[in-house]
């Protein structure tokens, strides 16, 4: 049977609108958020709200929005938009139906927002390729790093809908997706070369852009750039090509070869997807290491990027100060430390872990001094730094090791 027919979506709308599908969408949407007031209020009248959603979807009166805006600054300043909980359920119901179908059509080395295809797996696969290249004879391999300028803010709605329509033949589903993509609730697009903070609200564009924060935006982004993936793998025949959302790395045996590839990719992006590359795009020897998915990767080790290291140290100082001053309890502190520890386990961070332990030791000393002073056991400005058996740093070192350091140290 023709592969195009197998991967075509027909008669999907009834399944997406079905009560079991909406229940499953609700269970997915509330993960990690079930105690938020909005979710608790929805859950208290779950059946009524789900039937309301179902009726609106079936009779074509469902409308998206409005969006709630939030500026985030990590790793760089971005405008994130959040939908009401009802809209998130609709997006989950659509996502859980069409994502498995589109996922099967994507290349092996596309890693963002896919099951078992996270950033750490991408980093280790790239390092494996670099080690292979290092063993090959010749003058050394190079890498081409492609970075698309303001990707989420520049996705062309008309192009995206044409790509979706190639596979989705269900008219009702396409009409709903058109409403999500061409939403009039909020403009998501920016003029070329502009950053979100540089553009006043009245100059944002409706015909381009996707809201960062939408579940469907993640899926649409992968579907959109899958066109580039297929071009590079099947037309240009690039063997070592990897993409993590809009960050792309290509390994090649020579600089002229990668320069030629760069020009072809640049032309494809401009002509077919109406996108541009930014100034971060470069060609360098792989022996210099590759910065990818927030990590510095070379053939021998994977290290955190300097800006990430500094951000972690600021984070640890902040939570340690709150813990020492009594503004954060032990349970909340341990949860924050666990997330940091999880990040540290995927890179060579022995030196950083030692520095973080030092921050924690000082916080413990400060906390013990504050508690003992409250109980009248210390006087003056003595904070218990004497090197004796009462040294809080010495007494608590085992607890410190277990709290901040990761297994295997």
Short mmCIF file of N, CA and C in Angstrom, two decimals, residues 179 375 394:
data_model
loop_
_atom_site.label_atom_id
_atom_site.label_comp_id
_atom_site.label_asym_id
_atom_site.label_seq_id
_atom_site.Cartn_x
_atom_site.Cartn_y
_atom_site.Cartn_z
N UNK A 179 -8.10 27.46 12.89
CA UNK A 179 -8.47 28.39 13.96
C UNK A 179 -7.35 28.56 14.97
N UNK A 375 18.26 30.16 70.53
CA UNK A 375 18.16 29.37 71.76
C UNK A 375 19.12 29.83 72.84
N UNK A 394 31.66 20.43 59.74
CA UNK A 394 32.19 19.07 59.88
C UNK A 394 31.09 18.10 60.27
#
